[in-house]
């Protein structure tokens, strides 16, 4: 069977998209994220779902969107799920529902994908960064209180690489100031924190269905989760131009709806999501075991050549990325690329060092700055076989020597 995924070799990005995957020889190509094998598994269910949409023709907020919202709310364990156009829109819509705007401050992690801070600034609010915990790469709760001011209107911890931030510690500080918490769970849908699901851990949880995320669509998509009825209603209106009924707009919103065809894709993928989460957990754990077996691992970057991910005992990660820290990171990546092993850098700059935010703060974020220089993400997906994984580990070890 001819599969239409020839171009989807790296994170589902086409050649027109400036991705961060480091170049590999096409002939020997290994996939950074294997969407093609997954497609082979879901093809019949997917075709049936897509055909149903083509037949009923409700491309905007069709029945698949509502059905997906119901299934995801149940999966996460909250009352409301609102399907939106992207993870970026999920963050925007969540903050708009909380009334965040000009003059407000929103606290977030200094080490994340750009959208986390971009959306704060787009609303006219000021991003206030907090450094990360060096072990988990998530917002360090011990540094949070010092960043709170009379203008702080929300805190956005990021559940980076598939592992939740220490949400209870963050919630308890936030609740002392009556500040809402939005989990940026773009990378962590399916993860567990103290037995609870990511996206159910704070005022609002926001996720992304970008193709390379743990639950990825065949295009852009996202969702907001909450137990708060009033916030849920506000987010439903905001995603659809702020209308409460047709052509009646009590508030401003945007065109931020989840596409019906993407909802159909996600319904097909949701059928195998639990299995894929189990595979991700197993494969992520196995990477670490293989590195440990080579004696190449330490918990302190200082004296060791390689730092594997630390998963806190409260957490079960979905390993959106399997990210190690190495010295001479770019050299190691280049050696791997020569052998056809794709890698990626999530992310090469802390948010406070992004050019657009220059002048925003003079504060330094040394843990984020060091991570940005050393992180390297290895191929990670539920279909990574043992032989390929061993080849990757061996190549990394050799590159370090
Ligand atoms: C992917 C991502 C986003 C943005 O999601 P999109 O669906 O691409 O808009 C936001 N935050 C984090 C941490 C992400 O990884």
mmCIF file of C-alpha atoms and ligand atoms in Angstrom:
data_model
loop_
_atom_site.group_PDB
_atom_site.id
_atom_site.type_symbol
_atom_site.label_atom_id
_atom_site.label_comp_id
_atom_site.label_asym_id
_atom_site.label_seq_id
_atom_site.Cartn_x
_atom_site.Cartn_y
_atom_site.Cartn_z
ATOM 1 C CA UNK A 1 0.000 0.000 0.000
ATOM 2 C CA UNK A 2 1.308 3.436 -0.940
ATOM 3 C CA UNK A 3 1.325 5.681 2.114
ATOM 4 C CA UNK A 4 1.025 9.451 1.685
ATOM 5 C CA UNK A 5 3.652 10.194 4.308
ATOM 6 C CA UNK A 6 6.836 10.512 2.298
ATOM 7 C CA UNK A 7 7.367 14.032 3.549
ATOM 8 C CA UNK A 8 6.438 13.367 7.147
ATOM 9 C CA UNK A 9 9.833 12.088 8.162
ATOM 10 C CA UNK A 10 10.635 14.572 10.876
ATOM 11 C CA UNK A 11 8.012 15.531 13.455
ATOM 12 C CA UNK A 12 5.395 15.778 10.723
ATOM 13 C CA UNK A 13 6.868 18.954 9.286
ATOM 14 C CA UNK A 14 6.955 19.581 5.571
ATOM 15 C CA UNK A 15 9.956 21.074 3.765
ATOM 16 C CA UNK A 16 8.388 24.532 3.975
ATOM 17 C CA UNK A 17 8.516 24.422 7.778
ATOM 18 C CA UNK A 18 11.686 25.544 9.515
ATOM 19 C CA UNK A 19 12.056 22.604 11.867
ATOM 20 C CA UNK A 20 14.915 22.076 14.290
ATOM 21 C CA UNK A 21 15.676 18.481 13.297
ATOM 22 C CA UNK A 22 19.348 18.214 12.474
ATOM 23 C CA UNK A 23 20.023 17.055 8.936
ATOM 24 C CA UNK A 24 20.509 13.397 8.139
ATOM 25 C CA UNK A 25 21.323 11.494 4.991
ATOM 26 C CA UNK A 26 17.963 10.657 3.344
ATOM 27 C CA UNK A 27 19.087 7.219 2.214
ATOM 28 C CA UNK A 28 19.889 6.008 5.731
ATOM 29 C CA UNK A 29 17.066 7.896 7.326
ATOM 30 C CA UNK A 30 15.815 6.850 10.714
ATOM 31 C CA UNK A 31 12.645 8.572 11.869
ATOM 32 C CA UNK A 32 12.764 11.001 14.766
ATOM 33 C CA UNK A 33 9.054 10.370 15.223
ATOM 34 C CA UNK A 34 7.464 7.514 13.298
ATOM 35 C CA UNK A 35 4.045 8.644 12.119
ATOM 36 C CA UNK A 36 4.061 6.199 9.223
ATOM 37 C CA UNK A 37 4.042 3.025 11.310
ATOM 38 C CA UNK A 38 1.255 4.476 13.426
ATOM 39 C CA UNK A 39 -0.683 5.305 10.254
ATOM 40 C CA UNK A 40 -0.385 1.683 9.153
ATOM 41 C CA UNK A 41 -2.061 0.625 12.399
ATOM 42 C CA UNK A 42 -4.956 3.057 12.346
ATOM 43 C CA UNK A 43 -5.593 3.269 8.579
ATOM 44 C CA UNK A 44 -8.984 1.458 8.446
ATOM 45 C CA UNK A 45 -10.454 3.254 11.487
ATOM 46 C CA UNK A 46 -9.041 6.541 10.234
ATOM 47 C CA UNK A 47 -10.568 6.151 6.755
ATOM 48 C CA UNK A 48 -13.975 5.344 8.266
ATOM 49 C CA UNK A 49 -13.788 8.427 10.506
ATOM 50 C CA UNK A 50 -12.673 10.736 7.683
ATOM 51 C CA UNK A 51 -15.296 9.348 5.279
ATOM 52 C CA UNK A 52 -18.030 10.022 7.833
ATOM 53 C CA UNK A 53 -16.998 13.684 7.940
ATOM 54 C CA UNK A 54 -16.865 13.924 4.139
ATOM 55 C CA UNK A 55 -20.372 12.443 3.998
ATOM 56 C CA UNK A 56 -22.028 14.620 6.663
ATOM 57 C CA UNK A 57 -20.109 17.748 5.647
ATOM 58 C CA UNK A 58 -20.104 19.510 9.034
ATOM 59 C CA UNK A 59 -16.511 20.676 8.757
ATOM 60 C CA UNK A 60 -16.816 23.369 11.431
ATOM 61 C CA UNK A 61 -17.642 22.140 14.965
ATOM 62 C CA UNK A 62 -19.119 18.913 13.604
ATOM 63 C CA UNK A 63 -20.173 15.971 15.785
ATOM 64 C CA UNK A 64 -16.625 14.548 15.912
ATOM 65 C CA UNK A 65 -15.435 17.628 17.821
ATOM 66 C CA UNK A 66 -18.038 17.131 20.543
ATOM 67 C CA UNK A 67 -17.424 13.380 20.702
ATOM 68 C CA UNK A 68 -13.666 13.901 21.022
ATOM 69 C CA UNK A 69 -14.217 16.509 23.743
ATOM 70 C CA UNK A 70 -16.374 14.046 25.697
ATOM 71 C CA UNK A 71 -13.833 11.236 25.364
ATOM 72 C CA UNK A 72 -10.876 13.434 26.285
ATOM 73 C CA UNK A 73 -12.664 14.954 29.297
ATOM 74 C CA UNK A 74 -13.347 11.428 30.505
ATOM 75 C CA UNK A 75 -9.773 10.310 29.797
ATOM 76 C CA UNK A 76 -8.284 13.276 31.674
ATOM 77 C CA UNK A 77 -10.899 13.158 34.435
ATOM 78 C CA UNK A 78 -12.354 16.678 34.252
ATOM 79 C CA UNK A 79 -15.829 18.051 33.533
ATOM 80 C CA UNK A 80 -14.983 20.060 30.422
ATOM 81 C CA UNK A 81 -12.795 19.753 27.343
ATOM 82 C CA UNK A 82 -12.873 22.477 24.676
ATOM 83 C CA UNK A 83 -11.287 21.584 21.336
ATOM 84 C CA UNK A 84 -9.312 24.458 19.823
ATOM 85 C CA UNK A 85 -7.197 25.185 16.751
ATOM 86 C CA UNK A 86 -3.735 24.681 18.302
ATOM 87 C CA UNK A 87 -1.839 24.496 21.566
ATOM 88 C CA UNK A 88 -0.978 28.148 21.086
ATOM 89 C CA UNK A 89 -4.662 29.065 20.827
ATOM 90 C CA UNK A 90 -5.381 26.902 23.892
ATOM 91 C CA UNK A 91 -3.014 29.108 25.937
ATOM 92 C CA UNK A 92 -4.418 32.319 24.428
ATOM 93 C CA UNK A 93 -8.031 31.253 25.021
ATOM 94 C CA UNK A 94 -7.321 30.140 28.596
ATOM 95 C CA UNK A 95 -5.726 33.492 29.433
ATOM 96 C CA UNK A 96 -8.492 35.443 27.645
ATOM 97 C CA UNK A 97 -11.098 33.552 29.690
ATOM 98 C CA UNK A 98 -9.250 34.642 32.833
ATOM 99 C CA UNK A 99 -9.393 38.251 31.607
ATOM 100 C CA UNK A 100 -5.634 38.669 31.266
ATOM 101 C CA UNK A 101 -4.463 41.713 29.333
ATOM 102 C CA UNK A 102 -2.488 44.937 29.361
ATOM 103 C CA UNK A 103 -0.610 45.710 32.566
ATOM 104 C CA UNK A 104 -0.894 42.184 33.925
ATOM 105 C CA UNK A 105 1.988 39.856 34.692
ATOM 106 C CA UNK A 106 1.978 36.136 33.988
ATOM 107 C CA UNK A 107 4.652 33.898 35.452
ATOM 108 C CA UNK A 108 6.043 31.024 33.417
ATOM 109 C CA UNK A 109 9.107 28.833 33.012
ATOM 110 C CA UNK A 110 12.205 30.334 31.399
ATOM 111 C CA UNK A 111 12.721 27.091 29.470
ATOM 112 C CA UNK A 112 9.914 26.154 27.084
ATOM 113 C CA UNK A 113 8.696 26.367 23.523
ATOM 114 C CA UNK A 114 8.260 29.990 22.433
ATOM 115 C CA UNK A 115 4.432 29.886 22.386
ATOM 116 C CA UNK A 116 4.257 29.742 26.189
ATOM 117 C CA UNK A 117 5.639 33.274 26.489
ATOM 118 C CA UNK A 118 4.469 34.524 23.085
ATOM 119 C CA UNK A 119 0.789 34.187 24.023
ATOM 120 C CA UNK A 120 1.308 36.141 27.266
ATOM 121 C CA UNK A 121 2.949 38.994 25.352
ATOM 122 C CA UNK A 122 0.354 38.899 22.541
ATOM 123 C CA UNK A 123 -2.324 39.719 25.110
ATOM 124 C CA UNK A 124 -0.339 42.764 26.215
ATOM 125 C CA UNK A 125 0.706 41.150 29.483
ATOM 126 C CA UNK A 126 4.274 40.820 30.672
ATOM 127 C CA UNK A 127 5.926 37.382 30.803
ATOM 128 C CA UNK A 128 7.797 36.946 34.107
ATOM 129 C CA UNK A 129 10.186 34.028 33.989
ATOM 130 C CA UNK A 130 11.150 31.617 36.734
ATOM 131 C CA UNK A 131 14.109 29.267 36.370
ATOM 132 C CA UNK A 132 13.668 25.506 36.118
ATOM 133 C CA UNK A 133 14.457 22.696 38.493
ATOM 134 C CA UNK A 134 17.730 21.229 37.149
ATOM 135 C CA UNK A 135 16.550 17.622 37.432
ATOM 136 C CA UNK A 136 13.084 17.823 35.825
ATOM 137 C CA UNK A 137 13.369 20.915 33.558
ATOM 138 C CA UNK A 138 10.072 22.195 34.995
ATOM 139 C CA UNK A 139 9.354 25.453 36.858
ATOM 140 C CA UNK A 140 11.158 25.413 40.210
ATOM 141 C CA UNK A 141 8.486 25.972 42.904
ATOM 142 C CA UNK A 142 11.124 27.188 45.369
ATOM 143 C CA UNK A 143 11.732 30.216 43.116
ATOM 144 C CA UNK A 144 8.060 30.987 42.461
ATOM 145 C CA UNK A 145 7.034 33.153 45.427
ATOM 146 C CA UNK A 146 9.820 35.672 44.742
ATOM 147 C CA UNK A 147 8.377 36.301 41.248
ATOM 148 C CA UNK A 148 4.827 37.050 42.427
ATOM 149 C CA UNK A 149 3.762 40.719 42.552
ATOM 150 C CA UNK A 150 0.481 42.572 42.971
ATOM 151 C CA UNK A 151 0.072 42.369 39.172
ATOM 152 C CA UNK A 152 0.476 38.605 38.798
ATOM 153 C CA UNK A 153 -2.695 37.249 37.171
ATOM 154 C CA UNK A 154 -1.704 33.668 36.313
ATOM 155 C CA UNK A 155 1.079 31.114 36.630
ATOM 156 C CA UNK A 156 1.843 28.831 33.677
ATOM 157 C CA UNK A 157 4.076 25.902 34.616
ATOM 158 C CA UNK A 158 5.163 23.810 31.625
ATOM 159 C CA UNK A 159 5.087 20.010 31.777
ATOM 160 C CA UNK A 160 8.166 19.712 29.595
ATOM 161 C CA UNK A 161 9.276 16.604 27.672
ATOM 162 C CA UNK A 162 6.183 14.716 28.910
ATOM 163 C CA UNK A 163 6.712 15.048 32.661
ATOM 164 C CA UNK A 164 4.379 17.176 34.797
ATOM 165 C CA UNK A 165 5.697 20.095 36.790
ATOM 166 C CA UNK A 166 5.368 19.849 40.585
ATOM 167 C CA UNK A 167 1.773 21.021 40.310
ATOM 168 C CA UNK A 168 0.715 20.589 43.951
ATOM 169 C CA UNK A 169 3.620 22.712 45.191
ATOM 170 C CA UNK A 170 2.842 25.367 42.559
ATOM 171 C CA UNK A 171 -0.922 25.263 43.246
ATOM 172 C CA UNK A 172 -0.431 25.660 46.950
ATOM 173 C CA UNK A 173 1.745 28.775 46.521
ATOM 174 C CA UNK A 174 -0.676 30.180 43.909
ATOM 175 C CA UNK A 175 -3.758 29.586 46.017
ATOM 176 C CA UNK A 176 -2.207 31.575 48.861
ATOM 177 C CA UNK A 177 -2.370 34.568 46.491
ATOM 178 C CA UNK A 178 -5.623 33.445 44.768
ATOM 179 C CA UNK A 179 -3.788 33.253 41.442
ATOM 180 C CA UNK A 180 -5.084 30.759 38.829
ATOM 181 C CA UNK A 181 -2.694 28.143 37.416
ATOM 182 C CA UNK A 182 -2.665 27.077 33.754
ATOM 183 C CA UNK A 183 -0.716 23.907 33.011
ATOM 184 C CA UNK A 184 1.026 24.121 29.624
ATOM 185 C CA UNK A 185 0.516 20.437 28.945
ATOM 186 C CA UNK A 186 1.299 20.600 25.216
ATOM 187 C CA UNK A 187 3.871 17.815 25.720
ATOM 188 C CA UNK A 188 2.269 15.860 28.540
ATOM 189 C CA UNK A 189 -1.229 14.661 27.625
ATOM 190 C CA UNK A 190 -1.391 11.112 29.003
ATOM 191 C CA UNK A 191 1.193 11.709 31.743
ATOM 192 C CA UNK A 192 0.385 11.027 35.400
ATOM 193 C CA UNK A 193 1.222 13.160 38.446
ATOM 194 C CA UNK A 194 0.473 11.541 41.817
ATOM 195 C CA UNK A 195 -1.973 9.253 40.025
ATOM 196 C CA UNK A 196 -3.834 12.113 38.358
ATOM 197 C CA UNK A 197 -3.733 12.989 34.669
ATOM 198 C CA UNK A 198 -1.908 15.938 33.218
ATOM 199 C CA UNK A 199 -4.465 18.652 32.234
ATOM 200 C CA UNK A 200 -6.548 17.880 35.354
ATOM 201 C CA UNK A 201 -4.062 19.359 37.812
ATOM 202 C CA UNK A 202 -4.908 23.069 37.924
ATOM 203 C CA UNK A 203 -7.482 25.769 37.042
ATOM 204 C CA UNK A 204 -7.033 25.087 33.317
ATOM 205 C CA UNK A 205 -4.921 22.550 31.428
ATOM 206 C CA UNK A 206 -3.881 23.314 27.829
ATOM 207 C CA UNK A 207 -2.621 20.742 25.363
ATOM 208 C CA UNK A 208 -1.553 20.568 21.713
ATOM 209 C CA UNK A 209 -2.280 18.077 18.942
ATOM 210 C CA UNK A 210 0.626 19.191 16.735
ATOM 211 C CA UNK A 211 1.574 16.029 14.776
ATOM 212 C CA UNK A 212 4.667 15.262 16.867
ATOM 213 C CA UNK A 213 2.981 15.585 20.284
ATOM 214 C CA UNK A 214 2.052 12.427 22.209
ATOM 215 C CA UNK A 215 -1.505 12.645 20.809
ATOM 216 C CA UNK A 216 -0.951 14.269 17.432
ATOM 217 C CA UNK A 217 -3.400 15.162 14.657
ATOM 218 C CA UNK A 218 -2.610 15.414 10.930
ATOM 219 C CA UNK A 219 -2.390 19.160 11.234
ATOM 220 C CA UNK A 220 -2.812 21.669 14.029
ATOM 221 C CA UNK A 221 -5.132 21.278 16.998
ATOM 222 C CA UNK A 222 -5.324 21.692 20.747
ATOM 223 C CA UNK A 223 -7.621 21.577 23.754
ATOM 224 C CA UNK A 224 -8.386 23.327 27.039
ATOM 225 C CA UNK A 225 -9.522 21.352 30.113
ATOM 226 C CA UNK A 226 -11.218 22.619 33.254
ATOM 227 C CA UNK A 227 -13.612 21.692 36.050
ATOM 228 C CA UNK A 228 -14.898 25.266 36.232
ATOM 229 C CA UNK A 229 -18.271 25.623 34.440
ATOM 230 C CA UNK A 230 -18.020 29.394 33.946
ATOM 231 C CA UNK A 231 -14.471 29.232 32.544
ATOM 232 C CA UNK A 232 -15.510 26.381 30.241
ATOM 233 C CA UNK A 233 -18.395 28.459 28.872
ATOM 234 C CA UNK A 234 -16.098 31.451 28.381
ATOM 235 C CA UNK A 235 -13.510 29.339 26.524
ATOM 236 C CA UNK A 236 -16.222 27.830 24.274
ATOM 237 C CA UNK A 237 -17.340 31.321 23.325
ATOM 238 C CA UNK A 238 -13.831 32.721 22.878
ATOM 239 C CA UNK A 239 -12.768 29.955 20.496
ATOM 240 C CA UNK A 240 -15.701 30.964 18.265
ATOM 241 C CA UNK A 241 -15.393 34.781 18.006
ATOM 242 C CA UNK A 242 -16.839 35.325 21.477
ATOM 243 C CA UNK A 243 -20.364 34.402 20.374
ATOM 244 C CA UNK A 244 -22.873 33.032 22.869
ATOM 245 C CA UNK A 245 -25.349 32.481 20.040
ATOM 246 C CA UNK A 246 -25.122 33.059 16.308
ATOM 247 C CA UNK A 247 -23.996 36.569 15.386
ATOM 248 C CA UNK A 248 -24.296 37.751 18.990
ATOM 249 C CA UNK A 249 -20.956 38.628 20.598
ATOM 250 C CA UNK A 250 -20.825 39.594 24.285
ATOM 251 C CA UNK A 251 -17.007 39.436 24.210
ATOM 252 C CA UNK A 252 -14.041 39.349 21.854
ATOM 253 C CA UNK A 253 -12.747 35.988 20.778
ATOM 254 C CA UNK A 254 -10.954 34.482 17.824
ATOM 255 C CA UNK A 255 -11.295 31.856 15.144
ATOM 256 C CA UNK A 256 -9.779 29.184 17.346
ATOM 257 C CA UNK A 257 -11.938 26.115 16.747
ATOM 258 C CA UNK A 258 -10.679 22.549 16.442
ATOM 259 C CA UNK A 259 -11.232 21.361 12.865
ATOM 260 C CA UNK A 260 -13.756 18.513 12.470
ATOM 261 C CA UNK A 261 -11.394 16.511 10.229
ATOM 262 C CA UNK A 262 -8.648 16.773 12.858
ATOM 263 C CA UNK A 263 -11.111 15.650 15.533
ATOM 264 C CA UNK A 264 -11.869 12.618 13.345
ATOM 265 C CA UNK A 265 -8.147 11.825 13.088
ATOM 266 C CA UNK A 266 -7.771 12.172 16.846
ATOM 267 C CA UNK A 267 -10.740 9.873 17.541
ATOM 268 C CA UNK A 268 -9.011 7.164 15.498
ATOM 269 C CA UNK A 269 -5.708 7.732 17.306
ATOM 270 C CA UNK A 270 -7.362 7.834 20.731
ATOM 271 C CA UNK A 271 -8.293 4.151 20.262
ATOM 272 C CA UNK A 272 -4.633 3.192 20.542
ATOM 273 C CA UNK A 273 -3.453 6.033 22.793
ATOM 274 C CA UNK A 274 -3.393 3.993 26.026
ATOM 275 C CA UNK A 275 -1.229 1.363 24.317
ATOM 276 C CA UNK A 276 1.039 4.053 22.913
ATOM 277 C CA UNK A 277 1.452 5.657 26.337
ATOM 278 C CA UNK A 278 2.507 2.271 27.742
ATOM 279 C CA UNK A 279 4.983 1.842 24.874
ATOM 280 C CA UNK A 280 6.382 5.340 25.420
ATOM 281 C CA UNK A 281 6.897 4.673 29.133
ATOM 282 C CA UNK A 282 8.606 1.357 28.389
ATOM 283 C CA UNK A 283 10.828 2.740 25.614
ATOM 284 C CA UNK A 284 11.791 5.867 27.578
ATOM 285 C CA UNK A 285 12.716 3.713 30.572
ATOM 286 C CA UNK A 286 14.668 1.342 28.363
ATOM 287 C CA UNK A 287 16.771 4.161 26.923
ATOM 288 C CA UNK A 288 17.869 5.030 30.455
ATOM 289 C CA UNK A 289 18.566 1.382 31.319
ATOM 290 C CA UNK A 290 20.709 0.996 28.197
ATOM 291 C CA UNK A 291 22.706 4.126 29.005
ATOM 292 C CA UNK A 292 23.114 2.945 32.595
ATOM 293 C CA UNK A 293 24.345 -0.440 31.401
ATOM 294 C CA UNK A 294 27.099 1.423 29.556
ATOM 295 C CA UNK A 295 28.020 3.209 32.784
ATOM 296 C CA UNK A 296 27.570 6.511 30.973
ATOM 297 C CA UNK A 297 25.101 8.053 33.341
ATOM 298 C CA UNK A 298 25.216 10.345 36.319
ATOM 299 C CA UNK A 299 22.781 12.584 38.087
ATOM 300 C CA UNK A 300 25.344 15.352 38.248
ATOM 301 C CA UNK A 301 26.368 16.849 34.935
ATOM 302 C CA UNK A 302 29.636 18.110 36.391
ATOM 303 C CA UNK A 303 31.635 14.911 36.493
ATOM 304 C CA UNK A 304 29.839 12.802 33.870
ATOM 305 C CA UNK A 305 29.591 12.848 30.117
ATOM 306 C CA UNK A 306 25.849 12.190 29.893
ATOM 307 C CA UNK A 307 22.756 13.078 31.879
ATOM 308 C CA UNK A 308 19.641 10.988 31.232
ATOM 309 C CA UNK A 309 16.128 12.258 32.045
ATOM 310 C CA UNK A 310 15.211 12.211 35.727
ATOM 311 C CA UNK A 311 11.587 11.213 36.233
ATOM 312 C CA UNK A 312 10.392 12.228 39.693
ATOM 313 C CA UNK A 313 8.745 9.322 41.612
ATOM 314 C CA UNK A 314 5.446 11.304 41.648
ATOM 315 C CA UNK A 315 5.427 11.247 37.863
ATOM 316 C CA UNK A 316 4.826 8.923 34.966
ATOM 317 C CA UNK A 317 6.240 10.641 31.881
ATOM 318 C CA UNK A 318 4.852 10.196 28.357
ATOM 319 C CA UNK A 319 8.308 11.037 27.007
ATOM 320 C CA UNK A 320 7.132 13.537 24.422
ATOM 321 C CA UNK A 321 10.900 13.808 24.047
ATOM 322 C CA UNK A 322 13.727 11.643 25.321
ATOM 323 C CA UNK A 323 16.191 14.410 26.082
ATOM 324 C CA UNK A 324 19.710 13.932 27.421
ATOM 325 C CA UNK A 325 22.344 16.498 28.354
ATOM 326 C CA UNK A 326 25.813 16.208 26.885
ATOM 327 C CA UNK A 327 28.801 18.451 26.689
ATOM 328 C CA UNK A 328 29.904 19.309 23.135
ATOM 329 C CA UNK A 329 26.242 18.876 22.183
ATOM 330 C CA UNK A 330 26.487 20.187 18.624
ATOM 331 C CA UNK A 331 29.476 17.953 17.892
ATOM 332 C CA UNK A 332 27.635 14.889 19.222
ATOM 333 C CA UNK A 333 24.571 15.782 17.112
ATOM 334 C CA UNK A 334 26.728 16.130 13.989
ATOM 335 C CA UNK A 335 28.351 12.710 14.554
ATOM 336 C CA UNK A 336 24.902 11.123 14.981
ATOM 337 C CA UNK A 337 23.599 12.854 11.849
ATOM 338 C CA UNK A 338 26.464 11.339 9.813
ATOM 339 C CA UNK A 339 25.188 7.925 10.865
ATOM 340 C CA UNK A 340 21.627 8.737 9.853
ATOM 341 C CA UNK A 341 20.412 9.305 13.408
ATOM 342 C CA UNK A 342 18.218 12.400 13.629
ATOM 343 C CA UNK A 343 18.246 14.497 16.781
ATOM 344 C CA UNK A 344 16.625 17.772 17.828
ATOM 345 C CA UNK A 345 17.272 20.571 20.283
ATOM 346 C CA UNK A 346 14.384 21.454 22.567
ATOM 347 C CA UNK A 347 15.296 24.349 22.972
ATOM 348 C CA UNK A 348 18.462 26.181 21.924
ATOM 349 C CA UNK A 349 17.626 29.446 23.774
ATOM 350 C CA UNK A 350 15.903 30.135 27.083
ATOM 351 C CA UNK A 351 12.842 32.346 26.576
ATOM 352 C CA UNK A 352 14.406 35.413 28.205
ATOM 353 C CA UNK A 353 17.196 35.289 25.584
ATOM 354 C CA UNK A 354 14.829 35.298 22.607
ATOM 355 C CA UNK A 355 15.515 38.481 20.620
ATOM 356 C CA UNK A 356 11.920 39.680 20.882
ATOM 357 C CA UNK A 357 12.153 39.568 24.689
ATOM 358 C CA UNK A 358 15.477 41.375 24.937
ATOM 359 C CA UNK A 359 15.092 44.236 27.366
ATOM 360 C CA UNK A 360 12.245 42.490 29.190
ATOM 361 C CA UNK A 361 14.367 41.421 32.142
ATOM 362 C CA UNK A 362 17.902 41.637 33.461
ATOM 363 C CA UNK A 363 17.392 38.605 35.687
ATOM 364 C CA UNK A 364 19.527 35.584 34.836
ATOM 365 C CA UNK A 365 18.260 32.038 34.570
ATOM 366 C CA UNK A 366 21.426 29.947 34.856
ATOM 367 C CA UNK A 367 19.782 26.511 34.961
ATOM 368 C CA UNK A 368 17.757 27.249 31.819
ATOM 369 C CA UNK A 369 20.797 28.767 30.105
ATOM 370 C CA UNK A 370 22.888 25.673 30.816
ATOM 371 C CA UNK A 371 20.119 23.323 29.687
ATOM 372 C CA UNK A 372 19.740 25.245 26.411
ATOM 373 C CA UNK A 373 23.418 24.612 25.660
ATOM 374 C CA UNK A 374 23.411 20.920 26.500
ATOM 375 C CA UNK A 375 20.043 19.330 25.739
ATOM 376 C CA UNK A 376 19.763 16.861 22.892
ATOM 377 C CA UNK A 377 16.570 14.960 22.071
ATOM 378 C CA UNK A 378 16.932 11.470 20.613
ATOM 379 C CA UNK A 379 14.426 9.651 18.354
ATOM 380 C CA UNK A 380 11.400 8.817 20.498
ATOM 381 C CA UNK A 381 8.049 7.322 19.530
ATOM 382 C CA UNK A 382 5.947 4.269 20.468
ATOM 383 C CA UNK A 383 7.290 2.203 17.538
ATOM 384 C CA UNK A 384 11.005 2.497 18.249
ATOM 385 C CA UNK A 385 12.255 -1.104 18.097
ATOM 386 C CA UNK A 386 14.921 -2.492 20.419
ATOM 387 C CA UNK A 387 17.601 -2.943 17.758
ATOM 388 C CA UNK A 388 17.268 0.635 16.545
ATOM 389 C CA UNK A 389 17.263 1.904 20.096
ATOM 390 C CA UNK A 390 20.466 -0.015 20.895
ATOM 391 C CA UNK A 391 22.051 1.413 17.761
ATOM 392 C CA UNK A 392 21.187 4.952 18.896
ATOM 393 C CA UNK A 393 22.560 4.389 22.402
ATOM 394 C CA UNK A 394 25.792 2.872 21.094
ATOM 395 C CA UNK A 395 26.238 5.753 18.664
ATOM 396 C CA UNK A 396 25.730 8.337 21.428
ATOM 397 C CA UNK A 397 28.256 6.587 23.683
ATOM 398 C CA UNK A 398 30.803 6.438 20.860
ATOM 399 C CA UNK A 399 30.213 10.087 19.964
ATOM 400 C CA UNK A 400 30.975 11.035 23.570
ATOM 401 C CA UNK A 401 34.357 9.325 23.500
HETATM 402 C C1 LIG B 1 3.954 22.550 21.038
HETATM 403 C C2 LIG B 1 3.914 23.452 22.209
HETATM 404 C C3 LIG B 1 3.062 24.557 22.282
HETATM 405 C C4 LIG B 1 2.266 25.062 21.115
HETATM 406 O O1 LIG B 1 1.408 24.128 20.537
HETATM 407 P P1 LIG B 1 0.974 24.305 19.007
HETATM 408 O O2 LIG B 1 -0.119 23.291 18.843
HETATM 409 O O3 LIG B 1 2.153 24.031 18.146
HETATM 410 O O4 LIG B 1 0.457 25.685 18.839
HETATM 411 C C5 LIG B 1 3.016 25.282 23.475
HETATM 412 N N1 LIG B 1 3.783 24.947 24.521
HETATM 413 C C6 LIG B 1 4.626 23.897 24.485
HETATM 414 C C7 LIG B 1 5.431 23.561 25.695
HETATM 415 C C8 LIG B 1 4.740 23.120 23.325
HETATM 416 O O5 LIG B 1 5.589 22.091 23.292
#
